[in-house]
Coordinates of C-alpha atoms and ligand atoms in Angstrom, one line a residue:
M1 CA -11.3 9.6 7.2
L2 CA -11.4 6.1 8.3
E3 CA -10.8 5.1 11.9
P4 CA -7.8 2.3 12.0
E5 CA -10.3 -0.2 13.6
R6 CA -12.9 0.6 11.1
I7 CA -10.5 -0.8 8.1
V8 CA -9.1 -3.8 10.3
R9 CA -9.1 -5.0 14.1
L10 CA -8.5 -7.7 16.5
E11 CA -11.7 -8.5 18.8
H12 CA -11.3 -11.1 21.3
D13 CA -12.4 -14.2 19.3
A14 CA -12.1 -12.6 15.1
V15 CA -10.4 -10.5 13.2
V16 CA -12.6 -8.2 11.7
L17 CA -11.6 -7.0 8.6
L18 CA -13.8 -3.8 6.0
D19 CA -14.4 -5.8 2.8
Q20 CA -12.8 -3.6 0.3
R21 CA -13.6 -5.7 -2.5
R22 CA -17.3 -4.1 -1.7
L23 CA -16.1 -0.2 -1.2
P24 CA -17.4 2.2 -2.0
G25 CA -20.6 1.3 -2.8
E26 CA -21.2 -1.2 0.4
E27 CA -19.6 -0.8 4.0
V28 CA -19.8 -5.2 5.0
D29 CA -17.6 -6.5 7.7
V30 CA -15.4 -9.6 7.0
V31 CA -15.2 -11.7 10.6
C32 CA -12.1 -13.9 10.6
S33 CA -12.2 -16.7 13.5
T34 CA -8.9 -18.8 12.7
A35 CA -5.5 -18.1 11.0
A36 CA -6.5 -19.7 7.7
E37 CA -9.7 -17.3 7.2
V38 CA -7.2 -14.0 7.3
A39 CA -5.2 -15.7 5.0
V40 CA -8.0 -16.4 2.7
A41 CA -9.3 -13.2 3.0
I42 CA -5.8 -11.7 2.3
K43 CA -5.3 -13.4 -1.2
E44 CA -8.9 -12.5 -1.6
M45 CA -8.1 -9.2 -1.3
V46 CA -10.6 -8.6 1.3
V47 CA -8.0 -6.4 2.7
R48 CA -4.8 -5.4 0.8
G49 CA -2.5 -2.8 0.7
A50 CA 0.8 -3.8 1.8
P51 CA 0.6 -2.3 5.4
A52 CA -2.9 -3.4 6.0
I53 CA -1.8 -7.1 4.9
G54 CA 0.9 -7.1 7.5
I55 CA -1.7 -6.1 10.2
A56 CA -4.2 -8.3 9.3
A57 CA -1.2 -11.2 9.3
A58 CA -0.1 -10.0 12.9
Y59 CA -3.7 -10.0 14.1
G60 CA -4.2 -13.5 12.6
Y61 CA -0.9 -15.1 13.9
V62 CA -2.0 -13.7 17.7
L63 CA -5.5 -14.7 17.6
A64 CA -4.7 -18.2 16.2
V65 CA -1.9 -18.9 18.8
T66 CA -3.9 -17.5 21.6
H67 CA -7.0 -20.0 20.7
G68 CA -5.0 -22.5 20.5
E69 CA -4.0 -23.2 16.8
D70 CA -0.4 -24.6 15.9
P71 CA 2.3 -21.6 15.7
Q72 CA 4.0 -22.7 13.1
T73 CA 1.0 -23.8 11.2
A74 CA -0.8 -20.5 11.6
D75 CA 2.9 -18.7 10.7
D76 CA 3.1 -20.7 7.1
V77 CA -0.7 -20.2 6.0
L78 CA -0.3 -16.5 6.9
R79 CA 2.8 -15.9 5.0
R80 CA 1.8 -17.8 1.7
S81 CA -1.3 -15.6 1.4
R82 CA 0.5 -13.5 -0.9
P83 CA 4.1 -13.7 -1.8
T84 CA 5.1 -9.5 -2.8
A85 CA 4.4 -7.1 -0.1
V86 CA 7.3 -8.0 2.1
N87 CA 5.1 -6.0 5.4
L88 CA 3.2 -9.7 5.6
A89 CA 7.0 -11.6 6.7
W90 CA 8.3 -8.4 8.5
A91 CA 4.6 -8.1 10.6
L92 CA 4.6 -11.7 11.4
D93 CA 8.5 -11.5 12.3
Q94 CA 7.4 -8.6 15.1
V95 CA 4.5 -10.6 16.7
H96 CA 7.1 -14.0 16.8
A97 CA 8.7 -12.8 19.5
E98 CA 5.6 -11.4 21.7
P99 CA 2.4 -13.3 20.1
T100 CA -0.4 -11.2 22.2
Y101 CA -3.0 -8.9 21.4
E102 CA -1.3 -5.8 23.4
A103 CA 1.8 -6.2 20.6
A104 CA -0.4 -6.9 18.0
R105 CA -2.3 -3.6 18.5
Q106 CA 0.8 -1.7 19.2
L107 CA 2.1 -2.7 15.8
H108 CA -0.9 -1.1 14.0
H109 CA -0.7 1.5 16.1
D110 CA 3.0 2.4 14.9
E111 CA 2.0 1.8 11.8
V112 CA -0.2 4.4 11.3
E113 CA 1.7 7.0 13.4
R114 CA 4.6 6.1 11.2
C115 CA 2.4 7.0 8.3
R116 CA 2.0 10.5 9.7
A117 CA 5.3 10.7 10.1
M118 CA 6.2 10.2 7.0
S119 CA 3.0 12.1 5.0
A120 CA 4.4 15.0 6.9
H121 CA 8.1 14.6 5.3
A122 CA 6.3 13.9 1.8
A123 CA 4.0 17.0 1.8
A124 CA 7.2 19.4 2.2
L125 CA 8.5 18.1 -1.0
F126 CA 5.3 19.3 -3.0
E127 CA 5.5 22.8 -4.3
T128 CA 2.5 25.4 -4.0
G129 CA -0.2 24.2 -7.0
T130 CA 0.9 21.4 -7.1
R131 CA -1.2 18.7 -9.5
A132 CA -0.4 15.0 -8.6
L133 CA -0.6 11.7 -10.2
T134 CA -1.5 8.7 -8.3
H135 CA -2.0 4.9 -8.9
C136 CA -3.5 2.2 -7.2
N137 CA -4.4 2.9 -3.4
A138 CA -2.0 3.7 -1.0
G139 CA -4.7 5.7 1.9
G140 CA -6.0 4.6 5.0
L141 CA -7.6 1.3 3.6
A142 CA -3.8 0.0 2.4
T143 CA -1.9 1.1 5.7
G144 CA -4.7 0.6 8.4
G145 CA -5.3 4.0 8.7
Y146 CA -4.5 7.6 7.7
G147 CA -2.4 6.3 4.3
S148 CA 1.2 6.5 3.2
A149 CA 0.9 8.0 -0.5
V150 CA -2.7 9.2 -0.2
G151 CA -1.5 10.6 3.6
A152 CA 1.2 12.5 1.7
L153 CA -1.7 14.1 -0.4
I154 CA -3.8 15.2 2.3
A155 CA -0.6 16.2 4.7
A156 CA 0.6 18.3 1.3
R157 CA -3.5 19.9 0.9
E158 CA -3.5 20.8 4.7
R159 CA -0.4 22.5 3.9
G160 CA -2.1 24.1 0.9
R161 CA 0.5 22.9 -2.0
L162 CA -1.7 20.5 -3.4
D163 CA -4.8 21.9 -6.0
H164 CA -5.7 18.5 -7.7
V165 CA -5.5 14.8 -8.1
W166 CA -4.9 12.5 -11.0
V167 CA -6.4 8.9 -10.0
D168 CA -5.2 6.5 -12.0
E169 CA -8.2 4.1 -11.9
T170 CA -5.9 1.0 -11.6
R171 CA -7.1 -2.1 -13.9
P172 CA -8.1 -4.4 -13.3
L173 CA -9.6 -4.4 -9.6
L174 CA -9.8 -0.7 -10.1
Q175 CA -8.0 0.4 -6.6
G176 CA -8.3 3.7 -7.6
A177 CA -11.2 4.5 -9.1
R178 CA -12.9 2.5 -6.1
L179 CA -11.1 3.7 -3.0
T180 CA -8.7 6.1 -3.8
A181 CA -11.2 8.6 -5.6
W182 CA -13.5 7.6 -2.4
E183 CA -10.7 8.3 0.5
L184 CA -10.0 11.9 -1.7
E185 CA -13.4 12.5 -1.6
T186 CA -14.4 11.8 1.9
V187 CA -11.5 14.3 3.0
G188 CA -12.9 16.9 0.1
I189 CA -9.8 17.2 -2.1
P190 CA -10.2 17.9 -5.5
H191 CA -9.6 14.8 -8.2
A192 CA -10.8 13.3 -11.5
V193 CA -10.3 9.6 -11.9
I194 CA -8.5 8.8 -15.4
A195 CA -7.6 5.6 -17.7
D196 CA -4.4 4.2 -16.6
S197 CA -3.4 5.4 -20.2
A198 CA -4.3 8.3 -19.7
A199 CA -1.4 9.5 -17.8
A200 CA 1.4 9.7 -20.9
S201 CA -1.3 12.3 -22.1
L202 CA -1.8 14.2 -19.3
M203 CA 2.1 14.4 -18.7
A204 CA 2.7 15.5 -22.5
A205 CA -0.1 18.4 -21.7
G206 CA 2.0 19.8 -19.0
E207 CA -0.9 18.8 -16.4
V208 CA 1.4 16.7 -13.8
D209 CA 3.8 18.2 -11.8
C210 CA 4.5 14.8 -9.5
V211 CA 3.9 11.6 -9.2
V212 CA 3.3 9.9 -5.6
T213 CA 2.8 6.2 -4.9
G214 CA 3.2 4.2 -2.1
A215 CA 5.6 0.5 -2.3
D216 CA 4.9 -3.3 -1.8
R217 CA 8.7 -4.1 -1.2
I218 CA 11.4 -1.8 -1.2
A219 CA 14.8 -3.8 -2.3
A220 CA 18.4 -2.2 -0.4
N221 CA 19.4 -0.9 -3.9
G222 CA 16.3 0.9 -3.9
D223 CA 13.9 -0.8 -7.0
T224 CA 10.9 -0.7 -5.7
A225 CA 7.6 -3.1 -6.3
N226 CA 4.0 -1.4 -6.3
K227 CA 0.8 -2.4 -8.3
I228 CA 0.9 -3.2 -12.2
G229 CA 1.7 -0.1 -14.1
T230 CA 3.7 1.8 -11.8
Y231 CA 7.3 1.0 -13.8
S232 CA 4.9 2.7 -17.0
L233 CA 4.6 6.1 -14.6
A234 CA 8.1 5.7 -14.1
V235 CA 9.5 5.6 -17.7
L236 CA 6.5 8.2 -18.6
A237 CA 7.3 10.6 -15.7
H238 CA 11.2 10.2 -16.2
F239 CA 10.7 10.8 -20.0
H240 CA 9.3 14.2 -18.9
G241 CA 11.0 15.7 -16.6
I242 CA 8.5 15.1 -13.2
P243 CA 9.9 13.9 -10.2
L244 CA 8.4 10.6 -9.0
Y245 CA 7.9 10.0 -5.3
I246 CA 7.7 7.0 -3.4
V247 CA 6.2 7.1 0.0
A248 CA 6.3 3.6 2.3
P249 CA 7.4 2.9 6.1
S250 CA 10.4 1.5 6.8
S251 CA 8.8 -2.0 7.1
T252 CA 8.6 -1.9 3.3
V253 CA 11.9 -1.7 3.2
D254 CA 13.6 -4.9 2.6
L255 CA 17.6 -4.8 2.9
A256 CA 17.7 -8.7 2.3
T257 CA 16.5 -8.5 -1.1
P258 CA 19.5 -7.2 -3.0
D259 CA 17.7 -5.7 -6.0
G260 CA 14.4 -5.9 -7.8
A261 CA 15.0 -9.0 -9.6
A262 CA 15.1 -10.9 -6.6
I263 CA 11.4 -9.2 -6.0
P264 CA 8.8 -12.1 -6.5
I265 CA 6.3 -10.8 -8.4
E266 CA 2.4 -11.9 -7.8
E267 CA 1.0 -13.7 -10.7
R268 CA -2.9 -13.3 -10.0
D269 CA -5.9 -15.0 -11.2
P270 CA -5.6 -14.2 -15.2
S271 CA -9.9 -14.3 -14.8
E272 CA -9.6 -10.8 -12.9
I273 CA -8.2 -9.7 -17.0
S274 CA -10.5 -11.3 -18.8
A275 CA -13.5 -13.9 -18.0
R276 CA -13.1 -15.1 -21.5
F277 CA -10.1 -15.3 -23.5
P278 CA -6.2 -16.6 -22.3
A279 CA -4.9 -13.7 -20.4
R280 CA -1.7 -12.5 -18.3
N281 CA -2.5 -11.0 -14.7
P282 CA 0.9 -9.8 -13.0
A283 CA 0.1 -7.8 -9.7
F284 CA 3.3 -6.0 -9.3
D285 CA 6.1 -4.8 -11.3
V286 CA 9.4 -3.1 -10.1
T287 CA 10.5 0.6 -10.8
P288 CA 14.2 0.4 -10.8
A289 CA 16.1 2.9 -8.4
E290 CA 17.2 5.3 -11.2
L291 CA 13.9 6.3 -11.7
I292 CA 12.8 7.4 -8.5
T293 CA 13.2 11.1 -7.4
A294 CA 12.7 9.8 -3.9
I295 CA 11.9 7.4 -1.4
V296 CA 9.8 8.8 2.0
T297 CA 9.8 6.6 4.8
E298 CA 9.0 7.8 8.8
A299 CA 12.9 9.1 9.1
G300 CA 12.6 11.2 5.8
V301 CA 13.5 11.8 2.3
H302 CA 15.7 9.3 0.9
R303 CA 17.3 10.6 -2.4
A304 CA 19.6 8.9 -5.1
P305 CA 21.9 6.8 -4.5
L306 CA 19.2 4.8 -2.8
S307 CA 21.6 2.0 -2.0
D308 CA 23.2 4.3 0.2
A309 CA 20.3 6.4 1.9
L310 CA 17.9 3.6 2.7
T311 CA 20.5 2.6 5.0
Q312 CA 21.6 5.9 6.9
P313 CA 20.3 8.7 8.6
A314 CA 17.4 10.2 5.8
G315 CA 17.6 13.7 4.5
A316 CA 15.2 16.4 4.9
A317 CA 12.8 17.6 1.7
Ligands
MRU401 O1 -3.1 -5.5 -4.8 P1 -3.1 -4.5 -4.0 O2 -4.4 -3.7 -3.9 O3 -2.5 -5.3 -2.6 O4 -1.7 -3.4 -4.3 C1 -1.4 -2.5 -3.4 C2 -0.5 -1.8 -3.9 O5 0.2 -1.9 -4.8 C3 0.0 -0.5 -3.2 O6 0.4 0.3 -3.7 C4 0.7 -0.8 -2.0 O7 0.4 -1.6 -1.1 C5 1.2 0.4 -0.8 S1 -0.2 0.6 0.4 C6 0.1 1.7 1.3

């Protein structure tokens, strides 16, 4: 498993990012010396995944302010880099009060600790012999260390409850086939990459016991935005009576956003879909709260009605 500082770190005069576009084939660092360079790295997905984007932005802001850049300009360019993951704005708001290297590194450390806590809560939801299906990458690469949904898979495996993972390849940028498969291989968890469109027939064949994903923004009523394709999985899981678990830190819960309709959905360059023909490329979709079995944060397991559960102390598994 990659150390947090190997994924994203703040050095004296730079933010250093492991280029996730080139994984797993090559481990190459991208060195950013200004807020604008960090913002470009976020937009172009050198670093991606809601918590990791937040951490990189916090590092970029502190670096910029410490090296004399205008704080408002630095905040603006970072905040505009990607619209859906609320962790970006959350992390910037966190370091505004104390724009120091220590505070930004502490924010990173705390996100990783939140991952460990929520993964332990989520693992308790797994029955022995579970065959889980996951979508996109919600591992250490996406959270700056350990992982959320992938962290839950690791914790469940350590507790002898996880037998196998189906890994959606996750078109168009293949975060599942490239990053999740690599992370599971690194920790020795049995898995198989599947076409996103194969999930339905595997569910129908009774080969999937639960679906577990991360999240980019959880609205106050529990509606949850995550990688495009998550909503399809939620509908399929509901039809087949399979539980859907969303594992995400409280930094991804956005009580200021009332419901899914209010979540900004990023539309990325159509050429990521087709370099030749006209295309549409929404990067995220919204799963309505009623299709979610439980949302697991570091505080515990939140079950329906999520609109209450997200603002009250969480229950156990
Ligand atoms: O476009 P990406 O790769 O940033 O999308 C990432 C996801 O949708 C993840 O599932 C989400 O950010 C959770 S990461 C813990």
